[in-house]
CSV table of C-alpha atoms in Angstrom, one decimal:
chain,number,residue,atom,x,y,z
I,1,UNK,CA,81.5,115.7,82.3
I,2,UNK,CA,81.8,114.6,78.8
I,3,UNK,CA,84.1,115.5,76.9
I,4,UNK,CA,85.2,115.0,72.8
I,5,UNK,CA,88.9,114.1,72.9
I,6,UNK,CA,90.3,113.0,69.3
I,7,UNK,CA,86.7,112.8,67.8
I,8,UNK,CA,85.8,110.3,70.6
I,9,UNK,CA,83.9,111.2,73.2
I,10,UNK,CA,84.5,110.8,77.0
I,11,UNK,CA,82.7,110.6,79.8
I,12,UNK,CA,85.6,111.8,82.9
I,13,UNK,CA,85.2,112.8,86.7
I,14,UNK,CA,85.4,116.7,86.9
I,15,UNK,CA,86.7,118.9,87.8
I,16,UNK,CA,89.8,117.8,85.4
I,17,UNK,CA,92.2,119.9,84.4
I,18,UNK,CA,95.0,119.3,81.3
I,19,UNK,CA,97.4,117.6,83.3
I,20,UNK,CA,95.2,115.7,84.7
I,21,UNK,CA,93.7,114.6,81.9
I,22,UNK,CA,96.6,113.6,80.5
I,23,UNK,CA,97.6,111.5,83.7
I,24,UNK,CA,94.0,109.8,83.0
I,25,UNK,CA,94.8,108.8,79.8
I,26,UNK,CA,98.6,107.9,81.0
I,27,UNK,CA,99.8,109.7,78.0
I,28,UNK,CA,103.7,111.0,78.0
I,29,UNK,CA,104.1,114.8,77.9
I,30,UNK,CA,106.8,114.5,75.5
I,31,UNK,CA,106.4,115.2,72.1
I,32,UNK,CA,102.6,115.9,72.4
I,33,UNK,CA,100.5,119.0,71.6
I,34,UNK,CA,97.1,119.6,72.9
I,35,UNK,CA,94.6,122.0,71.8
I,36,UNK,CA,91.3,122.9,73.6
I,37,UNK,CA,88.4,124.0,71.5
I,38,UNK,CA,90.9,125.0,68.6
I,39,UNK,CA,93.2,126.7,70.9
I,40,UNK,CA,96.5,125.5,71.6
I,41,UNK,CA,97.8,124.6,75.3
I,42,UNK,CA,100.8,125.6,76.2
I,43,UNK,CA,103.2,122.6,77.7
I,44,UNK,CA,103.5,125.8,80.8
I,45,UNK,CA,99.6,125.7,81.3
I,46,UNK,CA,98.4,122.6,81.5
I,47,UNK,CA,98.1,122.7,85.7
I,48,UNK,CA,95.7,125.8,85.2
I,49,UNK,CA,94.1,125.2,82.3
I,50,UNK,CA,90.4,123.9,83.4
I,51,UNK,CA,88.2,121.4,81.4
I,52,UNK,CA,84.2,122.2,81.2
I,53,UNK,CA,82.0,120.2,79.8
I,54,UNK,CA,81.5,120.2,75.9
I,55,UNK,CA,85.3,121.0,75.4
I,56,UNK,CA,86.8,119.5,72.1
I,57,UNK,CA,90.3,118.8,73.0
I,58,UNK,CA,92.8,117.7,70.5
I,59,UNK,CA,95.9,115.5,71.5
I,60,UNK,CA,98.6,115.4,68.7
I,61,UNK,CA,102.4,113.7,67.8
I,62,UNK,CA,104.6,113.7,65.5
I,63,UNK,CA,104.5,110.6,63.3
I,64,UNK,CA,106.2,109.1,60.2
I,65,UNK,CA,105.5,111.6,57.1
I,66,UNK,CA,107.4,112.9,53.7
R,1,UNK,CA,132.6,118.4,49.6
R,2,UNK,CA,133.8,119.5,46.1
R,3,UNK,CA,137.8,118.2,45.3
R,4,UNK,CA,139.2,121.5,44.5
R,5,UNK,CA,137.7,123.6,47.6
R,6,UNK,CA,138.7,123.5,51.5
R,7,UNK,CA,135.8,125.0,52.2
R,8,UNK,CA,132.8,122.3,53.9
R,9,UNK,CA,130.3,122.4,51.0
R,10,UNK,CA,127.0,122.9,53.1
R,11,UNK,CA,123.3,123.4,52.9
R,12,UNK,CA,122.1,126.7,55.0
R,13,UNK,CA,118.5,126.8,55.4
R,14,UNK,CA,117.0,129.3,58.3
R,15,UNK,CA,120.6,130.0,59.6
R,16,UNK,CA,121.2,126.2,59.9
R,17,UNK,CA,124.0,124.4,58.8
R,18,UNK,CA,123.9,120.6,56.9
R,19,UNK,CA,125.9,118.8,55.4
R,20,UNK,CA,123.8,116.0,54.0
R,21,UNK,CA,121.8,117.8,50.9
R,22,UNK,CA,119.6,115.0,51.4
R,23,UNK,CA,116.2,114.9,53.3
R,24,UNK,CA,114.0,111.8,53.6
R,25,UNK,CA,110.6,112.0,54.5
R,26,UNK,CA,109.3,109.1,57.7
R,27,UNK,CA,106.2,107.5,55.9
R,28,UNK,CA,105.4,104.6,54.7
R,29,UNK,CA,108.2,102.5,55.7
R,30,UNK,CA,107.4,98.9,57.3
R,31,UNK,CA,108.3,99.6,60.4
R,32,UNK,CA,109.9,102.7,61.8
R,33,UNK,CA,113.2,100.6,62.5
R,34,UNK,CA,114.0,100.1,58.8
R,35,UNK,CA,113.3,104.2,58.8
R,36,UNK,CA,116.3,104.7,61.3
R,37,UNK,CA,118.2,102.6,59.0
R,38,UNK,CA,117.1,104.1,56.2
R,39,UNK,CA,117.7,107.9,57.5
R,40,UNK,CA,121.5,106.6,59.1
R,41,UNK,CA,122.2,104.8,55.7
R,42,UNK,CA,120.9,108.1,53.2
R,43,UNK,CA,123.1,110.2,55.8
R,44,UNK,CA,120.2,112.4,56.2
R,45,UNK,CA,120.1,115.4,58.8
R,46,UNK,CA,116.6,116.5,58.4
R,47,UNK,CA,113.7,114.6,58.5
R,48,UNK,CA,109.9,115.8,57.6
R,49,UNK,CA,107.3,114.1,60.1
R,50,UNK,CA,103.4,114.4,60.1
R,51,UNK,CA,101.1,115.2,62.9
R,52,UNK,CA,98.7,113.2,64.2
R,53,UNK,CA,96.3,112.4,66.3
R,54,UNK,CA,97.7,110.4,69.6
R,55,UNK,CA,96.4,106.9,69.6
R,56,UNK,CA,94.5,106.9,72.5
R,57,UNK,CA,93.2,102.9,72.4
R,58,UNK,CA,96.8,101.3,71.6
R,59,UNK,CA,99.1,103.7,73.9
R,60,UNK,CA,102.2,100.8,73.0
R,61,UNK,CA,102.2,101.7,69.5
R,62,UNK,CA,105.8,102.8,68.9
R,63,UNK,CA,106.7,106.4,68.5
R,64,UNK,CA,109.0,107.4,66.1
R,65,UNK,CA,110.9,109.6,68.5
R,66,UNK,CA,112.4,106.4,70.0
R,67,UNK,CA,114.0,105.8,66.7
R,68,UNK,CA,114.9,108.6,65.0
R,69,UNK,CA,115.8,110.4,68.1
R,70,UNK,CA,114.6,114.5,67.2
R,71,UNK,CA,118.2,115.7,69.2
R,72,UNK,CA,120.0,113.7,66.3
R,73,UNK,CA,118.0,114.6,63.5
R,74,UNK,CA,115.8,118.1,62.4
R,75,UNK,CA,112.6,117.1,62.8
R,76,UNK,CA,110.6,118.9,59.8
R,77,UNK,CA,107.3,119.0,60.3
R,78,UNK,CA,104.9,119.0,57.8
R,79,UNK,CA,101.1,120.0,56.9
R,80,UNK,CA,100.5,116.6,54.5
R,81,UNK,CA,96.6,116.4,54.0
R,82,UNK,CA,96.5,119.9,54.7
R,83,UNK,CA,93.8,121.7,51.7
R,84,UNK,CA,93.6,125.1,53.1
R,85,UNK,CA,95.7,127.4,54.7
R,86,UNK,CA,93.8,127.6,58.0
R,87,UNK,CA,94.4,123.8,57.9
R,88,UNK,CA,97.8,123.8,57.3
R,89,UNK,CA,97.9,127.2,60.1
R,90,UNK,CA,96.7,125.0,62.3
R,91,UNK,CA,98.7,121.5,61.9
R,92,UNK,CA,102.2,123.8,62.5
R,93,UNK,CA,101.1,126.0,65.2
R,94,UNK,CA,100.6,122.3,67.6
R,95,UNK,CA,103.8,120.8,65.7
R,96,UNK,CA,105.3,124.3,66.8
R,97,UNK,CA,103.9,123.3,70.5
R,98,UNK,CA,105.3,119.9,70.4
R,99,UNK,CA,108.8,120.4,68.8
R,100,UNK,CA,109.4,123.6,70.2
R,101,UNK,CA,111.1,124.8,67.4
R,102,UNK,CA,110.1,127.2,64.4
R,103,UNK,CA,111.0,125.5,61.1
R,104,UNK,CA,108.5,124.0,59.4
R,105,UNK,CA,107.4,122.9,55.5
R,106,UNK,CA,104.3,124.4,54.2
R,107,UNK,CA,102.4,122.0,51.8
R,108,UNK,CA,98.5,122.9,50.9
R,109,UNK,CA,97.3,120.6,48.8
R,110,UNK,CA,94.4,121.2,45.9
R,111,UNK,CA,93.1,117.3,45.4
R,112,UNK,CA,93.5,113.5,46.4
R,113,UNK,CA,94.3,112.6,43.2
R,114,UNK,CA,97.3,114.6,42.6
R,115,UNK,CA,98.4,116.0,45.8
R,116,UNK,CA,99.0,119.0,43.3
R,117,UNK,CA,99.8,122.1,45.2
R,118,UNK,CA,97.5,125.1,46.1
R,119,UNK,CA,99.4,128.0,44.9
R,120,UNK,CA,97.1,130.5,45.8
R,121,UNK,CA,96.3,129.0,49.4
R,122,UNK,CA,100.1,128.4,50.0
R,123,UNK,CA,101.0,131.7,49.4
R,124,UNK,CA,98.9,133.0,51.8
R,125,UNK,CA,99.4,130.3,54.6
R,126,UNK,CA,103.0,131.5,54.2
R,127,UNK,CA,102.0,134.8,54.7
R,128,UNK,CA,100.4,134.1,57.8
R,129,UNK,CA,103.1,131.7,58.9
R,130,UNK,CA,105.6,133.7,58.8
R,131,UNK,CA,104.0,137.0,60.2
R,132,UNK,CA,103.8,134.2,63.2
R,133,UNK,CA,107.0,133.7,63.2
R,134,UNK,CA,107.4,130.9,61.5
R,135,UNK,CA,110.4,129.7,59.1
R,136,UNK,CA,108.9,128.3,56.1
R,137,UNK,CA,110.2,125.6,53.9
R,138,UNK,CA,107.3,125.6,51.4
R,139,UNK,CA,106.6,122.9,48.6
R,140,UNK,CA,105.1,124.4,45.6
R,141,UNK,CA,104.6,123.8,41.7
R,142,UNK,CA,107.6,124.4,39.7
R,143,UNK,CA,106.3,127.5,38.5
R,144,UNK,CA,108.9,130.4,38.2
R,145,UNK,CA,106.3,133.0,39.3
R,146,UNK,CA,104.7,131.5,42.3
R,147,UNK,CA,108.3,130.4,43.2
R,148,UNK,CA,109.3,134.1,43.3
R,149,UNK,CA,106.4,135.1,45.3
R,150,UNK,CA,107.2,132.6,48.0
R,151,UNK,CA,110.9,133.9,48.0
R,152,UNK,CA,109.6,137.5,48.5
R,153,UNK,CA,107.4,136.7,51.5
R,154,UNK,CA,110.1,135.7,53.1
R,155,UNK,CA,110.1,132.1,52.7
R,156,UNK,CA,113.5,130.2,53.8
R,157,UNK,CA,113.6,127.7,51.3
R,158,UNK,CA,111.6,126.7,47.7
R,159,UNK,CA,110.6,123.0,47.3
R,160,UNK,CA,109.2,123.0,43.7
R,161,UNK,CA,107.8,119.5,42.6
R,162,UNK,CA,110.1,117.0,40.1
R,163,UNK,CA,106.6,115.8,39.8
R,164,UNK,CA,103.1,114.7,41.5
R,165,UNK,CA,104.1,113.4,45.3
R,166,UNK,CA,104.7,109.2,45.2
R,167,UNK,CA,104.6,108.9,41.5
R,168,UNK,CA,108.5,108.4,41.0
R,169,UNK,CA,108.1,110.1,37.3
R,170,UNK,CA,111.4,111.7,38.3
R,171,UNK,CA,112.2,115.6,37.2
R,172,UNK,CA,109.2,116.6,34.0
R,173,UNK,CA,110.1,120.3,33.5
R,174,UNK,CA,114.0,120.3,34.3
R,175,UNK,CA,113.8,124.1,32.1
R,176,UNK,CA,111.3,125.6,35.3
R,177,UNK,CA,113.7,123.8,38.0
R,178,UNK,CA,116.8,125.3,36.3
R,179,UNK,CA,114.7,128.8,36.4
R,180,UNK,CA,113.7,128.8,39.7
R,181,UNK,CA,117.5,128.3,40.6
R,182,UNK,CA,118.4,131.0,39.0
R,183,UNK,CA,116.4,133.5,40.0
R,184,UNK,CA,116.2,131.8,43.6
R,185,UNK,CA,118.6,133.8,46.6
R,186,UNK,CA,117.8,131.4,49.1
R,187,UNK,CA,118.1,127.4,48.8
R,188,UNK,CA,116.4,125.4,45.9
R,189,UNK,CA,115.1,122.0,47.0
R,190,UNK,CA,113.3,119.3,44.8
R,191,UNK,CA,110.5,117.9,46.6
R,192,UNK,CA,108.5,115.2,45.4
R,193,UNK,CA,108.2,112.8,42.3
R,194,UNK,CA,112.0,111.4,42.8
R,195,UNK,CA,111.5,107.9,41.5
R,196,UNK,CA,115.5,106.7,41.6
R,197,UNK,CA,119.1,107.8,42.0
R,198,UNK,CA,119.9,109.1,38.6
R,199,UNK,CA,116.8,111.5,39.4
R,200,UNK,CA,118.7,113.2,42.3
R,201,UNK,CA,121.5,113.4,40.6
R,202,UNK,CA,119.6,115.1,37.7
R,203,UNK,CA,117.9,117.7,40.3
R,204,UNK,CA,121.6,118.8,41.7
R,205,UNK,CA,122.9,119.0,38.7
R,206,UNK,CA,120.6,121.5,37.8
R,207,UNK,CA,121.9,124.0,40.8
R,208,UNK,CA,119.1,122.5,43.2
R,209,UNK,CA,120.6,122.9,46.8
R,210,UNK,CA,119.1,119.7,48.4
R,211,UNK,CA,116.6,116.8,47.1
R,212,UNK,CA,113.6,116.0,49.5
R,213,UNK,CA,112.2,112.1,49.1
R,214,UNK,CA,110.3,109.7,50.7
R,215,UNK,CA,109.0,107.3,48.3
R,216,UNK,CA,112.0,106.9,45.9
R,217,UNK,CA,113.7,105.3,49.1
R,218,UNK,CA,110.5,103.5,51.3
R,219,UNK,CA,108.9,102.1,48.4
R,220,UNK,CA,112.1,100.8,47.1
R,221,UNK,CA,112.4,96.7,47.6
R,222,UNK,CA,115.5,97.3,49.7
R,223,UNK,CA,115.1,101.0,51.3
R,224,UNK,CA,118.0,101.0,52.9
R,225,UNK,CA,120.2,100.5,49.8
R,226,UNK,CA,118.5,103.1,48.4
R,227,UNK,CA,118.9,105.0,50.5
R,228,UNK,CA,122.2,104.8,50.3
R,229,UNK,CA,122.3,105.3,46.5
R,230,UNK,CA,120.7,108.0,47.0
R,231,UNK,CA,123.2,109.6,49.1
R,232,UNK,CA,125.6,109.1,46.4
R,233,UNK,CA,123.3,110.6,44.0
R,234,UNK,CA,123.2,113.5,45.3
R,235,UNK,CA,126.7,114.1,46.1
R,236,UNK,CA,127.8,112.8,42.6
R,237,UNK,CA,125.1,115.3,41.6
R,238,UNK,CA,126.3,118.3,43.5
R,239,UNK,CA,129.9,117.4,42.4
R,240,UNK,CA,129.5,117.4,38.6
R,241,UNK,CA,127.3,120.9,39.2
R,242,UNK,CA,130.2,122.1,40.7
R,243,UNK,CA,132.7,121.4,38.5
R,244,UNK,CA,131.0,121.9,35.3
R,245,UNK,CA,129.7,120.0,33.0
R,246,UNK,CA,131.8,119.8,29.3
R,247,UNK,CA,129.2,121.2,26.4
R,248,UNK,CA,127.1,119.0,24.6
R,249,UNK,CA,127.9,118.8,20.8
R,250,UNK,CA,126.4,117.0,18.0
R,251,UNK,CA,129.0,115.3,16.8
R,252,UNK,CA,132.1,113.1,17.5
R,253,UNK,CA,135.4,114.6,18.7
R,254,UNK,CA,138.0,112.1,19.0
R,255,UNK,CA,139.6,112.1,22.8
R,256,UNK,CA,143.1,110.6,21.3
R,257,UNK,CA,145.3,113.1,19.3
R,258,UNK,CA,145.2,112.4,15.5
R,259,UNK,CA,149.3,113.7,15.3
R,260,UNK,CA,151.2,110.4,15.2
R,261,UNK,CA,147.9,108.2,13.6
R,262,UNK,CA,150.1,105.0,12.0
């Protein structure tokens, strides 16, 4: 299933959810905020919260900023 | 802490308590290392961060949560590059999902080449925000009118400009700081345009309740002296608003008594 994460897009083995997805891409829960097709994910959804293809998910952290 | 009072003099913003009237901002420093020294060095307690996208080809980048650990310092999180309010809506509701925590500063932005704030967009973004739930620290022009609108939507704090964001031209319309301090019932904060020390000091002496920088102190050759100035500053600057400065006349009077001149 392809999928745009971060502008990029992705080609991934379905059926992914969040988590999963995240455990793909080896990324750290901590800190991060994901939103799927301009709809945020709550850190207590990610197990249920299904990918289909076409999805634009959005991974975010907090960086250095004034 | 002013000499003549027992009492801790602290910053409240959103029910929080500080005691450094000093927040530093986390760009553009070399490395986020000399930020950590930076931050320990200016004393700060509050930090504004940006959110980004995670960098999803170079996962060994470093994070700045290993160095300015978010349990040690308020994390701030701001909407920088944000133009409209939906934008800016947007940025804070998945730096709400990250942090966990409501308290955030508001910055919509009209163009690149100023960085000059949206009035009209900010005012209703903190609308919005804060019918979300949101406590708004919001930077906004130094005008007196706007200022008061933000106040009576129920924003937290007011961060009016000293001038245009990384310019360092220091405080250009000390007369709309001073009004917005006066008319303001919740804390005054200068955001932006702080070029050096004698700037912070100049922005607390006017009443302001807190200076906001990044700049003044990462684009400094040594950041970490400055930063440490600009502590100083703005405790030298709180301290002479609090104990009053002596009127300014226009001519000499002598501070030795002329009884017993030889």
């Amino acid at each position: 299933m392809d999928i745009t994460i971060n502008g990029e897009k992705k080609s991934l083995d379905g059926p992914l959810t969040v988590a999963g997805l995240l455990s793909v891409l080896a990324l750290e829960t901590r800190k991060i905020a994901v939103e799927r097709n301009l709809e945020i994910v709550p850190k207590s959804k990610y197990n249920e919260t299904a990918l289909s293809g076409g999805d634009k998910i959005e991974i975010v952290q907090f960086v250095g900023g004034g | 802490m002013p000499v003549d009072s027992k009492k801790a003099d602290t910053l409240e913003v959103a029910g929080r308590k500080l005691n450094s009237r000093l927040i530093i901002g986390t760009g553009k420093y070399e490395t986020y290392e000399q930020n950590a020294q930076a931050a320990e060095a200016a004393g700060a307690e509050m930090v504004t961060v940006a959110v980004r996208r995670v960098n999803l080809t170079d996962k060994d980048k470093p994070m700045l949560v290993d160095f300015l650990d978010p349990e040690k310092y308020i994390y701030l999180p701001n909407t920088a590059g944000c133009f409209t309010a939906e934008d800016a809506i947007r940025t804070l509701r998945l730096a709400r999902e990250a942090g966990g925590w409501n308290l955030v500063k508001l910055e919509v932005l009209s163009d690149q080449k100023t960085l000059y704030p949206d009035m009209e967009e900010t005012l209703r973004a903190a609308k919005l925000l804060i019918k979300e739930g949101f406590e708004v620290m919001v930077y906004c022009s130094d005008d007196p009118v706007y200022a008061r609108k933000l106040e009576d939507v129920g924003c937290c704090a007011i961060m009016p400009l000293g001038s245009l964001i990384g310019s360092g031209l220091g405080i250009m319309n000390p007369v709309n700081i001073r009004l917005i301090v006066e008319q303001s019932s919740v804390p005054v904060i200068v955001d932006a345009g702080v070029g050096t020390a004698s700037d912070a000091a100049m922005a607390m002496e006017l009443g302001c309740d807190g200076v906001l920088m990044n700049t003044a102190i990462a684009g400094a050759r040594n950041p970490i002296l400055m930063a440490s100035a600009m502590k100083h500053a703005v405790m030298a600057g709180r301290e002479a608003y609090l104990a009053g400065r002596m009127p300014k006349k226009r001519y000499a009077d002598p501070s030795s008594p002329l009884a017993g001149l030889i």
